[in-house]
mmCIF file of C-alpha atoms and ligand atoms in Angstrom:
data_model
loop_
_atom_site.group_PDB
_atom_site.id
_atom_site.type_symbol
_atom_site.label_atom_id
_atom_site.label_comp_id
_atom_site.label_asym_id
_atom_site.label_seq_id
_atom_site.Cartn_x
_atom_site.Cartn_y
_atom_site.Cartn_z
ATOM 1 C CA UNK N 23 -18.449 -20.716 43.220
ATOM 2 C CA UNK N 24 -17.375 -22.015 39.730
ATOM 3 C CA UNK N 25 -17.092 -18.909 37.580
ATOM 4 C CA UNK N 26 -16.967 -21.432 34.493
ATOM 5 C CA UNK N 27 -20.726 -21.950 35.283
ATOM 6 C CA UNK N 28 -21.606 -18.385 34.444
ATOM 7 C CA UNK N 29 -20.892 -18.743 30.819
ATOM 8 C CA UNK N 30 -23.090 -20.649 28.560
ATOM 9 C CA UNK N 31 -22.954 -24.503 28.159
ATOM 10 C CA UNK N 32 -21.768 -24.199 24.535
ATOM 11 C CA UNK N 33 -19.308 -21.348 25.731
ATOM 12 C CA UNK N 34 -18.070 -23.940 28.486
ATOM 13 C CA UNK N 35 -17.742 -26.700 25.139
ATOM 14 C CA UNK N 36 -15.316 -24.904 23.355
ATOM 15 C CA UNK N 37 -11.576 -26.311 22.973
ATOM 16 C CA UNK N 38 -9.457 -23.073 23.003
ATOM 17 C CA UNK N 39 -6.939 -22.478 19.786
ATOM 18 C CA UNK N 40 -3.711 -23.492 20.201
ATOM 19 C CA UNK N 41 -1.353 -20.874 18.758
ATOM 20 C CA UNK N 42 2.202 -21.942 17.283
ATOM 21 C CA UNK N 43 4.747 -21.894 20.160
ATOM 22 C CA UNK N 44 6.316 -18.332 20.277
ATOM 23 C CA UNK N 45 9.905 -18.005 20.053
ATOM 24 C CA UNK N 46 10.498 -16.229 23.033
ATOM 25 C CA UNK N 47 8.479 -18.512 24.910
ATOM 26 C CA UNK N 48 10.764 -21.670 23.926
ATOM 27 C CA UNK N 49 14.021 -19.228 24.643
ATOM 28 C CA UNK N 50 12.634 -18.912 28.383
ATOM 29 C CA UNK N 51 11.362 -22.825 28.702
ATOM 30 C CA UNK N 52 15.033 -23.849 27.348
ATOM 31 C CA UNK N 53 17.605 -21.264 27.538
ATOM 32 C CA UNK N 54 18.696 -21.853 24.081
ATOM 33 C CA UNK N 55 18.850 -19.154 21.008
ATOM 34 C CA UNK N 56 18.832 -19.331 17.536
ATOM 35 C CA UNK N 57 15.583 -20.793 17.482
ATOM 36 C CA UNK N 58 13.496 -20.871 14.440
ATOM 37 C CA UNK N 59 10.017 -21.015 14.158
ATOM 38 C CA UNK N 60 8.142 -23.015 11.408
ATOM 39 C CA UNK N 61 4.791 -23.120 13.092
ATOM 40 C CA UNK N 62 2.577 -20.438 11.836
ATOM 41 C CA UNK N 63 3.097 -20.079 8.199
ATOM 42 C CA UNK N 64 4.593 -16.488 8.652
ATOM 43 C CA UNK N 65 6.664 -14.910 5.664
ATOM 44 C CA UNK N 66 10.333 -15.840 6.300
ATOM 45 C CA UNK N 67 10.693 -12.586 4.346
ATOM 46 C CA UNK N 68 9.336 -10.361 6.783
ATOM 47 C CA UNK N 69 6.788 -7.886 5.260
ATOM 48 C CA UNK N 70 7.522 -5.045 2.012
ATOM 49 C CA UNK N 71 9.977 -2.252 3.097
ATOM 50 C CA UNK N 72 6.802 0.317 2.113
ATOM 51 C CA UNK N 73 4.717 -1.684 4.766
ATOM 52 C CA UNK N 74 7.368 -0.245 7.248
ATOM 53 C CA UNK N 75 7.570 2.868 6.060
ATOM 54 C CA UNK N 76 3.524 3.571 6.317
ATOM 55 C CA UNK N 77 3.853 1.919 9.553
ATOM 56 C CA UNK N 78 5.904 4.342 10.632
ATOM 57 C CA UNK N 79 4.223 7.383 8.719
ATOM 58 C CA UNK N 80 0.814 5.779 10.948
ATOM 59 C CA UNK N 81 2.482 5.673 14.789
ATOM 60 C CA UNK N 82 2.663 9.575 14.389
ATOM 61 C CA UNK N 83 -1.278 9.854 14.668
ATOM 62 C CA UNK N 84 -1.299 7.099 16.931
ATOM 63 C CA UNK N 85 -3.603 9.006 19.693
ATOM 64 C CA UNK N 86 -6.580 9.710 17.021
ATOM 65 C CA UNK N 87 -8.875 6.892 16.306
ATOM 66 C CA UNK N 88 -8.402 5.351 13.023
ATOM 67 C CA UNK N 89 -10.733 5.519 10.287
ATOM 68 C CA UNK N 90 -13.121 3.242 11.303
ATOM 69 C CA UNK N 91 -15.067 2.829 7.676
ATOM 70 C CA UNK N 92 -10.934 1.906 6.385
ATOM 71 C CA UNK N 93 -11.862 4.502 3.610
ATOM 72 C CA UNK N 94 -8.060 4.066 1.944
ATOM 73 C CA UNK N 95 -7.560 0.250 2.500
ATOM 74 C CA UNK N 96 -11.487 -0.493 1.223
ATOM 75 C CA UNK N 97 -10.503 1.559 -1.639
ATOM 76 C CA UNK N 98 -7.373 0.329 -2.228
ATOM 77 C CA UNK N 99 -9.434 -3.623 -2.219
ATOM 78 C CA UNK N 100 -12.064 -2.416 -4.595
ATOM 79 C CA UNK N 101 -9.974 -1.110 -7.059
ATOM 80 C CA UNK N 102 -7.644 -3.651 -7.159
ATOM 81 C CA UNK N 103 -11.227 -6.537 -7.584
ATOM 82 C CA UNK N 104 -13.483 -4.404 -8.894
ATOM 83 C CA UNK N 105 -15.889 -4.241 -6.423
ATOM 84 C CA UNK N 106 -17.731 -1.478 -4.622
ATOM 85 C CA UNK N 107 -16.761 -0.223 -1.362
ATOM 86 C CA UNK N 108 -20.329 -1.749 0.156
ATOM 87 C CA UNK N 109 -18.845 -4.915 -0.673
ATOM 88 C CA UNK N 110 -15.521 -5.129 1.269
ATOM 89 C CA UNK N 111 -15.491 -5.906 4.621
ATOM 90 C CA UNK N 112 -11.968 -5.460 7.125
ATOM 91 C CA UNK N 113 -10.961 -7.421 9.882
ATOM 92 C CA UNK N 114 -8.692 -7.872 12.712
ATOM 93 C CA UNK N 115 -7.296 -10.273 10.743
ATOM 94 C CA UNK N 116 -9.218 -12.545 8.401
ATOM 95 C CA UNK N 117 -10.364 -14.493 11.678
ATOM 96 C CA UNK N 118 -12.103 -11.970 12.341
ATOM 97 C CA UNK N 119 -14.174 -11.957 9.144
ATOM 98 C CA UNK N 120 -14.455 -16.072 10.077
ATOM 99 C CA UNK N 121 -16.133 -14.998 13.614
ATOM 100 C CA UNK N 122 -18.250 -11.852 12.277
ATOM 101 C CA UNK N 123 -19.800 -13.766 9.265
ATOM 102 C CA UNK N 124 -20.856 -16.308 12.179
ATOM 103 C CA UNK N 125 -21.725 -13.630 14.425
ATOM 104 C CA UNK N 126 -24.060 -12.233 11.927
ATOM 105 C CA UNK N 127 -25.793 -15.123 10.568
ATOM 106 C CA UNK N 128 -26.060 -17.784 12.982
ATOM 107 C CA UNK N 129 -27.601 -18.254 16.246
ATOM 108 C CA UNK N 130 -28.312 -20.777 18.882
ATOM 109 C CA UNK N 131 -29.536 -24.084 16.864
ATOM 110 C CA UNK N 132 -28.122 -22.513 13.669
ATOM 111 C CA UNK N 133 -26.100 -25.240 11.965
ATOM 112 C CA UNK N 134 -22.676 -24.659 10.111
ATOM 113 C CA UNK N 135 -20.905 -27.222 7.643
ATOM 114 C CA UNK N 136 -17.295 -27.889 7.854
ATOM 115 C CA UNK N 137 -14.941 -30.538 6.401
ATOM 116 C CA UNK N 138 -13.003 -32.539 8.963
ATOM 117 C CA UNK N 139 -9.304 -31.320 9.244
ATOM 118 C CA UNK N 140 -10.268 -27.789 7.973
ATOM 119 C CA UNK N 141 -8.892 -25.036 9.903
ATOM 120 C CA UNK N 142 -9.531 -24.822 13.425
ATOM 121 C CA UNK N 143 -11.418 -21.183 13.613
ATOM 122 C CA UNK N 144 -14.565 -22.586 12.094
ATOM 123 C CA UNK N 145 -15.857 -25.120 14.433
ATOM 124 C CA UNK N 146 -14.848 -21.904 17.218
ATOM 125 C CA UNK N 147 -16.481 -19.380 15.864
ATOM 126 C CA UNK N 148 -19.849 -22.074 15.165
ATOM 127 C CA UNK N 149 -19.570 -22.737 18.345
ATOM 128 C CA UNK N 150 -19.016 -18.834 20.240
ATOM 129 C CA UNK N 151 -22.595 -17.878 19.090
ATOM 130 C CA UNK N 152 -24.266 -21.265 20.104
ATOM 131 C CA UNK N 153 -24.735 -22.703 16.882
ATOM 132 C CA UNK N 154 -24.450 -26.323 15.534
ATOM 133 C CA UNK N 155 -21.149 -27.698 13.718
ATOM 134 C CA UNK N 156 -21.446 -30.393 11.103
ATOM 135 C CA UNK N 157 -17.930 -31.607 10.320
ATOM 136 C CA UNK N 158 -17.930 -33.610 7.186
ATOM 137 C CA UNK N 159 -15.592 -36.190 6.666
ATOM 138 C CA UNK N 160 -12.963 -36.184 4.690
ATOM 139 C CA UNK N 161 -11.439 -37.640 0.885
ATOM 140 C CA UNK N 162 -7.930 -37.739 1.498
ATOM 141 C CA UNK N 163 -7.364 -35.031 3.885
ATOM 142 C CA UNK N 164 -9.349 -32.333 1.463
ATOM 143 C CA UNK N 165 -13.104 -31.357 1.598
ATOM 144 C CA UNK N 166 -15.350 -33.517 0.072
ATOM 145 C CA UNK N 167 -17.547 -30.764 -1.904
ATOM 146 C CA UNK N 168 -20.726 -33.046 -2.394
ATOM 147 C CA UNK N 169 -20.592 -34.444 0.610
ATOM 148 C CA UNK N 170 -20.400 -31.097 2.507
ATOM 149 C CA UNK N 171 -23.490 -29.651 -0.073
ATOM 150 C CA UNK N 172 -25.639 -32.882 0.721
ATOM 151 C CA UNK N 173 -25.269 -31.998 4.449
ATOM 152 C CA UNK N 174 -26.103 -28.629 4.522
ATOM 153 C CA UNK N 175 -28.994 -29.270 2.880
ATOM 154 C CA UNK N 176 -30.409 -31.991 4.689
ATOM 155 C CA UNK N 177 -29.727 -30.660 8.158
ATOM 156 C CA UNK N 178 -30.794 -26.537 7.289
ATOM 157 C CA UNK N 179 -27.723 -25.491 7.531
ATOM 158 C CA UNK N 180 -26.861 -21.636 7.310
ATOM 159 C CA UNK N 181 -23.359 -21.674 6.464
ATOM 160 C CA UNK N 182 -20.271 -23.607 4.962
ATOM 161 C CA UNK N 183 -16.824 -22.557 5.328
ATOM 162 C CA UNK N 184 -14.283 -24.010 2.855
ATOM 163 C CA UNK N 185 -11.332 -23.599 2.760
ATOM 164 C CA UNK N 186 -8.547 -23.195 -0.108
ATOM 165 C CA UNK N 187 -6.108 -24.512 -0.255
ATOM 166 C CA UNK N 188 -7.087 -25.408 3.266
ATOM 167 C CA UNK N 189 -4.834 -25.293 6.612
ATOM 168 C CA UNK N 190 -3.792 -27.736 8.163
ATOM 169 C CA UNK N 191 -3.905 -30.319 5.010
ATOM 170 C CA UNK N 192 -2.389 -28.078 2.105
ATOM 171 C CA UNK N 193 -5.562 -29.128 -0.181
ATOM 172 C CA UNK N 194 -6.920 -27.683 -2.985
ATOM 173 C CA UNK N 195 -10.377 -27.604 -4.751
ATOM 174 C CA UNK N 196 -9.721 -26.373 -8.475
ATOM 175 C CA UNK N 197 -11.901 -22.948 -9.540
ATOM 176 C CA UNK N 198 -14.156 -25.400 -11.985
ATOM 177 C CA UNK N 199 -14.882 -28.188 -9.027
ATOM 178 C CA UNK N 200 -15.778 -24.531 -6.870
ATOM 179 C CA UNK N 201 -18.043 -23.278 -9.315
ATOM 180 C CA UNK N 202 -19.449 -26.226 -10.059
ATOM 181 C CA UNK N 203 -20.307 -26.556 -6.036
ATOM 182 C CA UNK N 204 -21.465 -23.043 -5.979
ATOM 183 C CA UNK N 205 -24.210 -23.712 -8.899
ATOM 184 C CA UNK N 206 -25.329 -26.577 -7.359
ATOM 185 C CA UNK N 207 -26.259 -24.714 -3.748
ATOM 186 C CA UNK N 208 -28.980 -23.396 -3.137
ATOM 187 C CA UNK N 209 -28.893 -19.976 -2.621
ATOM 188 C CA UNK N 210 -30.063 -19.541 0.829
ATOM 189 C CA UNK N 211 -27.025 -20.833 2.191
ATOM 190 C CA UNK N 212 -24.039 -18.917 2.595
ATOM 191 C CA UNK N 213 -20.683 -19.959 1.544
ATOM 192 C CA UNK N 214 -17.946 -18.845 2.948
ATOM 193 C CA UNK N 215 -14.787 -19.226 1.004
ATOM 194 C CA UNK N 216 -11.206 -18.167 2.813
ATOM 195 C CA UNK N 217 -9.047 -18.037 0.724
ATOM 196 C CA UNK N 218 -5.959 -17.227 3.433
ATOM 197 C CA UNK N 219 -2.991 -18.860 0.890
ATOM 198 C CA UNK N 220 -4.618 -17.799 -2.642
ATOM 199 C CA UNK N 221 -1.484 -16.061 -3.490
ATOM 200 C CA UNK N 222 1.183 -19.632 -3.109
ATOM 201 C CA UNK N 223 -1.648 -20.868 -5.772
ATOM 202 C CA UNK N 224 0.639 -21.772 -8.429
ATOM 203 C CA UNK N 225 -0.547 -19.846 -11.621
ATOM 204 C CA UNK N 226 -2.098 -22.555 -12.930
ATOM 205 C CA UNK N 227 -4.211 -23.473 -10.180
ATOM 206 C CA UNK N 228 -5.440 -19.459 -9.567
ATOM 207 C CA UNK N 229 -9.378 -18.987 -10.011
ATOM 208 C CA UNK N 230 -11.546 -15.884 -10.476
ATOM 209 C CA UNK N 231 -13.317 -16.021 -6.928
ATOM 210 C CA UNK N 232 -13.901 -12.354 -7.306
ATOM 211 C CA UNK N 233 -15.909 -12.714 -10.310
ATOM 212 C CA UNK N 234 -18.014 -14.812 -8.569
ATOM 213 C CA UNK N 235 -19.848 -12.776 -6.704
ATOM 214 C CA UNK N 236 -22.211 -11.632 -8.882
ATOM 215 C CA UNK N 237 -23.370 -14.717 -10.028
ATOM 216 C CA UNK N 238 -23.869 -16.008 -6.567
ATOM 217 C CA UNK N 239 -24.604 -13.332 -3.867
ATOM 218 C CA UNK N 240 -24.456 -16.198 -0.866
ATOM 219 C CA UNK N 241 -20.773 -16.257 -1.542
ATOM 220 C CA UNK N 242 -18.381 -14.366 0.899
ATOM 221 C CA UNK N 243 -14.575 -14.443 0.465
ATOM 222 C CA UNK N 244 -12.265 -13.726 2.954
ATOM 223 C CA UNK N 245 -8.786 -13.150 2.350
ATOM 224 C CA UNK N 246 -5.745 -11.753 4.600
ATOM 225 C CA UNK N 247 -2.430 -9.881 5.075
ATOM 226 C CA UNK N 248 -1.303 -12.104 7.516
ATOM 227 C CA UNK N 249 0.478 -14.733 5.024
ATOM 228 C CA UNK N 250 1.884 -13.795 1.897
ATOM 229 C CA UNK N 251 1.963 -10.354 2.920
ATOM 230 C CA UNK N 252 3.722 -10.697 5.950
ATOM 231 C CA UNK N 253 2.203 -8.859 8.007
ATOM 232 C CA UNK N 254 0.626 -11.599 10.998
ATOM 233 C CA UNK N 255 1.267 -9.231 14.081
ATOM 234 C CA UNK N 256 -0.866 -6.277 12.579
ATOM 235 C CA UNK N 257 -3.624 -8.516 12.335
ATOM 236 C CA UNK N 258 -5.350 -7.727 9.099
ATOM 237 C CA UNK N 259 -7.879 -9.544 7.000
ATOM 238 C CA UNK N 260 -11.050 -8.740 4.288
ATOM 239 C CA UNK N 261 -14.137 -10.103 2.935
ATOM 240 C CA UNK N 262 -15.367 -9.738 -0.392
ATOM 241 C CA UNK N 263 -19.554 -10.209 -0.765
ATOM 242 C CA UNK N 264 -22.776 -9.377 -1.900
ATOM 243 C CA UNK N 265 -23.606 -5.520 -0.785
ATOM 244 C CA UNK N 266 -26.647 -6.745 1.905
ATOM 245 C CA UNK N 267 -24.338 -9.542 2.966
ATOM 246 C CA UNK N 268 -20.938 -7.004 4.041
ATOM 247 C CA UNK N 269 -24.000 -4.573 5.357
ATOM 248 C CA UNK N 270 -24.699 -7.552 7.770
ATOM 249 C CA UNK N 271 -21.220 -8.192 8.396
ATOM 250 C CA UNK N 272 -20.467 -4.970 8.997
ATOM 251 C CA UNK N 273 -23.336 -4.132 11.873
ATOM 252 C CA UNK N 274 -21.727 -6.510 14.169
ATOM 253 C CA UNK N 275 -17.984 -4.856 13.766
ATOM 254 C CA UNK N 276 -15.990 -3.285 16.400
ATOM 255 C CA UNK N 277 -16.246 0.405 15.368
ATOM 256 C CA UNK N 278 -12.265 0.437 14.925
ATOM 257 C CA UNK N 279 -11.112 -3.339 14.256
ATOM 258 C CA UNK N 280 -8.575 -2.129 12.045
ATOM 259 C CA UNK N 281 -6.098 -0.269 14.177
ATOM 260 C CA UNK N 282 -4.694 2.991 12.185
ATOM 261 C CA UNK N 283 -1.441 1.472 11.500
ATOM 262 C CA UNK N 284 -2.388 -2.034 10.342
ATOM 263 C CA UNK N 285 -4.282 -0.083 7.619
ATOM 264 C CA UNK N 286 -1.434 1.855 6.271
ATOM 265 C CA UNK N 287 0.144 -1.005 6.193
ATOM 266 C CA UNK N 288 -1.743 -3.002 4.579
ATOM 267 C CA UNK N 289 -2.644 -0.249 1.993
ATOM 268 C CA UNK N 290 1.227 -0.116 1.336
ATOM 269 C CA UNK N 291 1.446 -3.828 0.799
ATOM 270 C CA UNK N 292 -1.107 -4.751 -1.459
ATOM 271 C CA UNK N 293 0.896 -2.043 -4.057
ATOM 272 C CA UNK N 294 3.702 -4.386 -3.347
ATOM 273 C CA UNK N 295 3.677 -7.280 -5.785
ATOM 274 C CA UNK N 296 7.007 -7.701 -6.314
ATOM 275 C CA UNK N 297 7.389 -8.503 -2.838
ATOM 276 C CA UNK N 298 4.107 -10.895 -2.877
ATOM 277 C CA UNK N 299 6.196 -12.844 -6.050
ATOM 278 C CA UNK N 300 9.259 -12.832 -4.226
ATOM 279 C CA UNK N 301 7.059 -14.699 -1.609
ATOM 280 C CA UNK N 302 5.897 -16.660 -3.930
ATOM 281 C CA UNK N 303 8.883 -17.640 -5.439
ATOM 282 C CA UNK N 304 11.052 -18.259 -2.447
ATOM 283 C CA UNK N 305 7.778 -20.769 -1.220
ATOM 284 C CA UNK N 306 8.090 -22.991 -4.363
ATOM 285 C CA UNK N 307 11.925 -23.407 -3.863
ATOM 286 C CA UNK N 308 11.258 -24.076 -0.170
ATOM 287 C CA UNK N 309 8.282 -26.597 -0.417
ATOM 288 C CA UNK N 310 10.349 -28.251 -2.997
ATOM 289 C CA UNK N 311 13.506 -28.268 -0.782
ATOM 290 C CA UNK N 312 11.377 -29.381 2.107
ATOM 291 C CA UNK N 313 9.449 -31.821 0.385
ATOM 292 C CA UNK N 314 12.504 -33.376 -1.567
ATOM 293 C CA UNK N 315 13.916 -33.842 2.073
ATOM 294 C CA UNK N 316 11.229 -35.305 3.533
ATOM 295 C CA UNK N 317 11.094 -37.695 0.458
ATOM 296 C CA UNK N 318 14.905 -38.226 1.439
ATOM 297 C CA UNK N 319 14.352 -39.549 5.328
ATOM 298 C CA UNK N 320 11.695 -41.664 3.991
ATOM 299 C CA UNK N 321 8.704 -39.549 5.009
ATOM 300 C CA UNK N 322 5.131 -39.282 3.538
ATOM 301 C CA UNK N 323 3.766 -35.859 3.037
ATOM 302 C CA UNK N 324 0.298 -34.287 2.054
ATOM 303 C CA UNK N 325 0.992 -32.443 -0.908
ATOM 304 C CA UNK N 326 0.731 -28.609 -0.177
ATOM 305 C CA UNK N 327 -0.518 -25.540 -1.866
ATOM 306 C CA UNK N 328 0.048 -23.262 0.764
ATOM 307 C CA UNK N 329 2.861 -22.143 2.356
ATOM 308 C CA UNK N 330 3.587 -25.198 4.648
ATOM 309 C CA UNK N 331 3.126 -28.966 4.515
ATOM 310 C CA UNK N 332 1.912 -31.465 6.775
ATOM 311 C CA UNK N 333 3.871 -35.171 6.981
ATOM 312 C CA UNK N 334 3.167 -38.402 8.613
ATOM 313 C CA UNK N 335 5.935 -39.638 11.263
ATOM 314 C CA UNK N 336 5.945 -42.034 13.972
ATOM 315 C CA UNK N 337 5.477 -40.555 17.150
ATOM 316 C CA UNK N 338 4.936 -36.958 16.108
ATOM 317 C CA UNK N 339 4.339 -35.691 19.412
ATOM 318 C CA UNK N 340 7.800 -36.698 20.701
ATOM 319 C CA UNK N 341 9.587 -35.791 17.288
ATOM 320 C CA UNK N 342 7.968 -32.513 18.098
ATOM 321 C CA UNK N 343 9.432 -31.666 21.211
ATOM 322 C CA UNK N 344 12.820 -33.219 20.144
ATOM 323 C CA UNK N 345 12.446 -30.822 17.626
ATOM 324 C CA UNK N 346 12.036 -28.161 20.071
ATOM 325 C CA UNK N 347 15.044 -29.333 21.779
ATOM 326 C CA UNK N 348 17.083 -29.071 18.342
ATOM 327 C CA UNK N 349 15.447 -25.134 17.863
ATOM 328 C CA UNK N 350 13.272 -25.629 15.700
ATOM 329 C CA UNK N 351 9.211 -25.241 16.457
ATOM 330 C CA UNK N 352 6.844 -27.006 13.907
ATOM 331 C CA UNK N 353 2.956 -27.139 14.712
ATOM 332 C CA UNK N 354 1.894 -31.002 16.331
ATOM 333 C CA UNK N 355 -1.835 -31.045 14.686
ATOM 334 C CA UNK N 356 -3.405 -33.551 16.761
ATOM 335 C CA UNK N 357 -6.168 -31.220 17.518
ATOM 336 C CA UNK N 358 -7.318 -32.089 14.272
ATOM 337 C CA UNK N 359 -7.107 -35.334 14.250
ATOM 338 C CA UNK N 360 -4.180 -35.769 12.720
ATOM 339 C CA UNK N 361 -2.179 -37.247 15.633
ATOM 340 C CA UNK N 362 0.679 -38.901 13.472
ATOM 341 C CA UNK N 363 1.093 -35.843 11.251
ATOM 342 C CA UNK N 364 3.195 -32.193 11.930
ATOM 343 C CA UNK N 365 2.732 -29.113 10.103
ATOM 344 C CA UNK N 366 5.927 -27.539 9.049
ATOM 345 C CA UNK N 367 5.821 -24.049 7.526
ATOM 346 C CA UNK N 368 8.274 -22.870 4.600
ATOM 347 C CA UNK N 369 10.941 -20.840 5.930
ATOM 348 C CA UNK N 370 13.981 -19.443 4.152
ATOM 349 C CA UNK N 371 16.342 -22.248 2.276
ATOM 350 C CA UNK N 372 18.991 -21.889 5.582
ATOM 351 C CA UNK N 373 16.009 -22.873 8.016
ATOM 352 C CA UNK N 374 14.657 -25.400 6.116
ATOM 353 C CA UNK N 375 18.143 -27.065 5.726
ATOM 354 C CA UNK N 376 18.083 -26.402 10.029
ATOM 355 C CA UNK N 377 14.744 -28.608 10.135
ATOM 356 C CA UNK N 378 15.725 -31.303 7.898
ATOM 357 C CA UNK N 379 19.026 -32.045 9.347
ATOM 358 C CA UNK N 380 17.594 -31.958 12.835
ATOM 359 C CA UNK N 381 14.805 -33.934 11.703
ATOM 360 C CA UNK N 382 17.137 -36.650 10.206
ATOM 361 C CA UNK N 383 19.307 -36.392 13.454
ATOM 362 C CA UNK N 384 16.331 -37.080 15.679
ATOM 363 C CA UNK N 385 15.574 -39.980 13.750
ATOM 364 C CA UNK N 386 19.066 -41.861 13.458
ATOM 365 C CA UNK N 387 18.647 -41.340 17.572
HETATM 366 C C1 PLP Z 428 -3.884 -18.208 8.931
HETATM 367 C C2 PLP Z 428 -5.270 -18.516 8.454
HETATM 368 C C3 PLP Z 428 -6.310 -17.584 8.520
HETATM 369 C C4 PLP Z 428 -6.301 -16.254 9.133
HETATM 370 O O1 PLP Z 428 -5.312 -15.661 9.678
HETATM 371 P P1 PLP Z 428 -5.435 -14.143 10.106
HETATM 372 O O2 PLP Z 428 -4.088 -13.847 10.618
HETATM 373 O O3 PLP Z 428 -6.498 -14.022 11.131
HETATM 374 O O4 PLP Z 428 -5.795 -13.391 8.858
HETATM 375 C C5 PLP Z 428 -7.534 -17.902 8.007
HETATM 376 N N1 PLP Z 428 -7.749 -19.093 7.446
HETATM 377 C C6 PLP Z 428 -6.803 -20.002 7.348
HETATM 378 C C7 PLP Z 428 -7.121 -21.283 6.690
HETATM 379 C C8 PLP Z 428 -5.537 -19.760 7.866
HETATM 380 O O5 PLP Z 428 -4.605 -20.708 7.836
#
């Protein structure tokens, strides 16, 4: 029999995520070394030395279950945004916030709004719990924030992720044009605002999101240590909301998402902001090195807030795996309909040079 059968239509419907290439799958496919990966907007820093250090502290309780209310890290969150501890949920990474807020609040014939090229976890998690996706189109690659209102409300919509600055485009939605969308919503439907790159917001593009939330309780942030923090392969991630909103959240949690030493971790590195500005700082030189040299070979790019770009090139899907060829992995985004565009992330200033030359190499071929 076909086992696919046993699983729901909508189950059967959904396109899988496809992850950035790992190096050490590239080493095996091509024998080569050296490789460098620029695929999943990763810190080319690594994560903050006291990260390690409380990850280390953590492995030596490694057989007890961790604390599965995240009593330090939830404290650590609410002190830093002044919220209460009812109001912070923690993830498996902030994808996991993405599929518990959809988990909690939609179901079959639910609808969710979504702009088109916003990251690819929203239209999957709409779709794991049998619920409707509305993908709104587009005003140059970033979300079209009256559009995306007028749909929810004319189809009932439950939900609407946004993005920002959104992945794969690099778009940003100022705080005013946010607040201004927020007002205008009714209150009945939630908003869900991830807010993955907030800290590569140059300062003065940085909002208040936080202070939000008590003006509109139907707003949930989600935020993660998986970018600027540096800290992807622990798989960490929050949400900020309304008391009765995390309490929803919440009931549909693994017990003990957050392993125990993904929690020290991330405890350590949210005390750690000069490491999040030398992040910072090291991005802006990099997107302007990258950018300058993509200006150079004559290439168009989607201005970025985040910690990567996209750019437009002729036959991106070969330039891809040339690039692969030349060491260097960069994320084809075709699955978002972007089919003449790749997503390169900001590395250090010696990988970046790596891309661009190899870049210009491939196309003097
Ligand atoms: C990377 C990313 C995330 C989440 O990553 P996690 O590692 O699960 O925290 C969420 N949203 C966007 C837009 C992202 O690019």
């Amino acid at each position: 029999m076909n086992y696919s059968e046993l699983a729901p239509a909508y189950i059967r419907a959904i396109a899988p995520y496809q992850p950035g290439k790992p190096i050490s799958e590239l080493e095996r496919e091509l024998g080569l070394t050296g490789i460098i990966k620029l695929a999943s907007n990763e810190n080319p820093l690594g994560c903050s030395p006291h990260a390690v250090t409380a990850m280390h502290e953590a492995i030596k309780t490694i057989a007890l279950y961790p604390d599965g209310n995240g009593f330090e890290l939830k404290d650590a969150l609410a002190k830093r945004y002044r919220v209460a501890h009812n109001q912070v949920v923690l993830g498996n990474g902030s994808n996991d916030m993405l599929e518990l807020t959809a988990r909690a609040f939609l179901s079959p014939g639910d609808k969710a709004v979504y702009s088109d090229h916003a990251f690819a976890v929203y239209p999957l998690a709409t779709q794991a719990v049998g619920a409707t996706g509305v993908s709104v189109p587009a005003i140059n690659f970033g979300h079209d924030l009256e559009a995306m209102r007028n749909a929810a409300v004319e189809q009932g919509a439950k939900l609407i992720f946004i993005a920002n600055p959104n992945n794969p485009t690099g778009t940003y939605l100022s705080g005013d044009a946010l607040h201004k969308f927020l007002r205008a919503l009714p209150a009945n439907i939630l908003v869900l605002l991830d807010e993955a790159y907030n800290e590569y917001l140059p300062v003065e593009c940085r909002y208040d999101s936080v202070s939000w939330l008590r003006e509109f309780p139907n707003l949930i942030i989600s935020r993660t240590f998986s970018k600027a923090y540096g800290l992807a392969g622990a798989r960490v991630g929050y949400a900020l909301a309304n008391a009765q909103v995390a309490d929803m959240v919440n009931r549909v949690r693994q017990p003990f998402n957050v392993n125990s030493v993904a929690q020290a971790a991330a405890v350590a590195a949210l005390q750690d902001e000069d490491f999040v500005r030398q992040t910072f700082e090291l991005n802006q030189r990099g997107m302007k090195q990258i950018t300058q040299g993509l200006s150079k070979l004559g290439l168009e790019y989607i201005p970025s807030f985040g910690n990567f770009v996209s750019f437009k090139i002729k036959d991106a899907a070969r330039i891809y795996r040339r690039l692969l060829e030349s060491g260097v992995i960069v994320r084809p985004i075709a699955s978002y309909d972007m089919p003449e565009y790749l997503r390169v992330s900001i590395g250090l200033e010696t990988e970046n040079q790596k891309f661009l030359s190899a870049l210009q190499q491939i196309l003097g071929e």
